[in-house]
Amino acid sequence: MATEQIHYKLYKPYGIISQTHSNDERQARKKRFLKELYDFPEGIMPIGRLDEKSEGLLLMTTDGKLSDTINRSGMEKEYYALVDGDISEEAIDKIQQGISIGLDRGKYKTKSCAAKKIDTPNLPERKKKIRDARHGPTSWVSITLTEGKFHQVRKMTSAVGFPTLRLVRVRIGEITLDGMQPGEVRHIEI
């Protein structure tokens, strides 16, 4: 009889690493991990990652095959990025068409994607202050990818002259943050 797999969605807060723990003693002392948020069952793993400075939707599962399928499927992942400056239509067009970013000591051209400037989204305030208006304008952009390279969204916005100040993943496929608060964990069926 097959073991029933367990799945969660969570709102990963800023400052937490996308893993439950670390075997590296120094890292375990200095960093924050997902185990702070919830008493996850043995064998749980994140599906994909969000870096320590990114926040938003993260899926967790005990099903390694599901994790591999989602990571390799080209499933859409939507991000909201707060960028430094008033992002131009020209910059958004470049992001949409695919742009050359640095990756693994070389260059990588991103796949075409959906991108658009958006009004300020209804997201919880981040505990760590980003910056204030004295430093110039900011704007929000929605970017929907079907790939996930290391720091891809940050590298894409930077490559067009609008560095990312805050990055929040809001959707993976049909699964959304759905009004969750940072640190909140919900059991889901997949």
mmCIF file of N, CA and C in Angstrom, residues 1 14 21 24 38 49 55 57 63 69 78 101-102 111 114 119 146 150-151 157 165-166 171:
data_model
loop_
_atom_site.group_PDB
_atom_site.id
_atom_site.type_symbol
_atom_site.label_atom_id
_atom_site.label_comp_id
_atom_site.label_asym_id
_atom_site.label_seq_id
_atom_site.Cartn_x
_atom_site.Cartn_y
_atom_site.Cartn_z
ATOM 1 N N MET A 1 0.841 -1.192 0.000
ATOM 2 C CA MET A 1 0.000 0.000 0.000
ATOM 3 C C MET A 1 0.882 1.249 0.000
ATOM 4 N N TYR A 14 10.746 37.045 4.074
ATOM 5 C CA TYR A 14 12.084 37.577 3.836
ATOM 6 C C TYR A 14 12.999 37.083 4.956
ATOM 7 N N HIS A 21 16.423 22.780 7.251
ATOM 8 C CA HIS A 21 17.530 22.863 8.195
ATOM 9 C C HIS A 21 18.843 22.814 7.415
ATOM 10 N N ASP A 24 25.314 22.096 7.982
ATOM 11 C CA ASP A 24 26.488 22.938 8.189
ATOM 12 C C ASP A 24 26.297 23.685 9.513
ATOM 13 N N TYR A 38 6.867 25.897 10.969
ATOM 14 C CA TYR A 38 5.899 24.808 11.100
ATOM 15 C C TYR A 38 6.645 23.526 11.452
ATOM 16 N N ARG A 49 12.915 26.812 -5.189
ATOM 17 C CA ARG A 49 13.500 27.619 -4.112
ATOM 18 C C ARG A 49 13.143 29.085 -4.298
ATOM 19 N N GLU A 55 10.599 36.484 -1.128
ATOM 20 C CA GLU A 55 9.493 36.030 -0.287
ATOM 21 C C GLU A 55 8.365 35.518 -1.168
ATOM 22 N N LEU A 57 5.221 32.599 -2.312
ATOM 23 C CA LEU A 57 4.709 31.241 -2.401
ATOM 24 C C LEU A 57 5.820 30.215 -2.565
ATOM 25 N N ASP A 63 6.544 14.162 -1.784
ATOM 26 C CA ASP A 63 6.540 13.420 -3.046
ATOM 27 C C ASP A 63 7.663 13.910 -3.962
ATOM 28 N N THR A 69 8.678 16.725 -11.246
ATOM 29 C CA THR A 69 7.755 17.040 -12.351
ATOM 30 C C THR A 69 7.484 18.539 -12.434
ATOM 31 N N GLU A 78 4.643 33.132 -11.292
ATOM 32 C CA GLU A 78 4.481 34.589 -11.398
ATOM 33 C C GLU A 78 5.097 35.278 -10.186
ATOM 34 N N ILE A 101 21.530 37.286 -19.439
ATOM 35 C CA ILE A 101 21.926 37.478 -18.040
ATOM 36 C C ILE A 101 23.157 36.620 -17.761
ATOM 37 N N GLY A 102 23.899 36.969 -16.736
ATOM 38 C CA GLY A 102 25.053 36.168 -16.328
ATOM 39 C C GLY A 102 24.584 34.927 -15.589
ATOM 40 N N LYS A 111 14.189 32.748 -21.642
ATOM 41 C CA LYS A 111 13.074 32.478 -22.556
ATOM 42 C C LYS A 111 12.124 33.663 -22.545
ATOM 43 N N ALA A 114 5.932 36.605 -19.935
ATOM 44 C CA ALA A 114 4.943 37.669 -19.775
ATOM 45 C C ALA A 114 5.474 38.653 -18.741
ATOM 46 N N ASP A 119 -0.029 48.160 -10.768
ATOM 47 C CA ASP A 119 -0.220 49.034 -9.617
ATOM 48 C C ASP A 119 0.368 48.346 -8.383
ATOM 49 N N THR A 146 8.493 30.518 -17.211
ATOM 50 C CA THR A 146 8.298 29.075 -17.318
ATOM 51 C C THR A 146 9.628 28.346 -17.091
ATOM 52 N N PHE A 150 19.038 30.679 -11.484
ATOM 53 C CA PHE A 150 19.517 31.284 -10.248
ATOM 54 C C PHE A 150 19.355 32.804 -10.278
ATOM 55 N N HIS A 151 18.555 33.348 -9.345
ATOM 56 C CA HIS A 151 18.296 34.791 -9.229
ATOM 57 C C HIS A 151 17.795 35.403 -10.538
ATOM 58 N N THR A 157 15.708 42.177 -14.261
ATOM 59 C CA THR A 157 15.371 43.591 -14.051
ATOM 60 C C THR A 157 16.633 44.449 -13.994
ATOM 61 N N LEU A 165 14.187 45.586 -5.797
ATOM 62 C CA LEU A 165 14.303 45.951 -4.383
ATOM 63 C C LEU A 165 13.539 44.958 -3.493
ATOM 64 N N ARG A 166 12.448 44.417 -4.019
ATOM 65 C CA ARG A 166 11.637 43.425 -3.296
ATOM 66 C C ARG A 166 11.095 42.446 -4.326
ATOM 67 N N ARG A 171 2.435 33.125 -7.540
ATOM 68 C CA ARG A 171 1.689 32.023 -8.158
ATOM 69 C C ARG A 171 2.647 30.985 -8.721
#
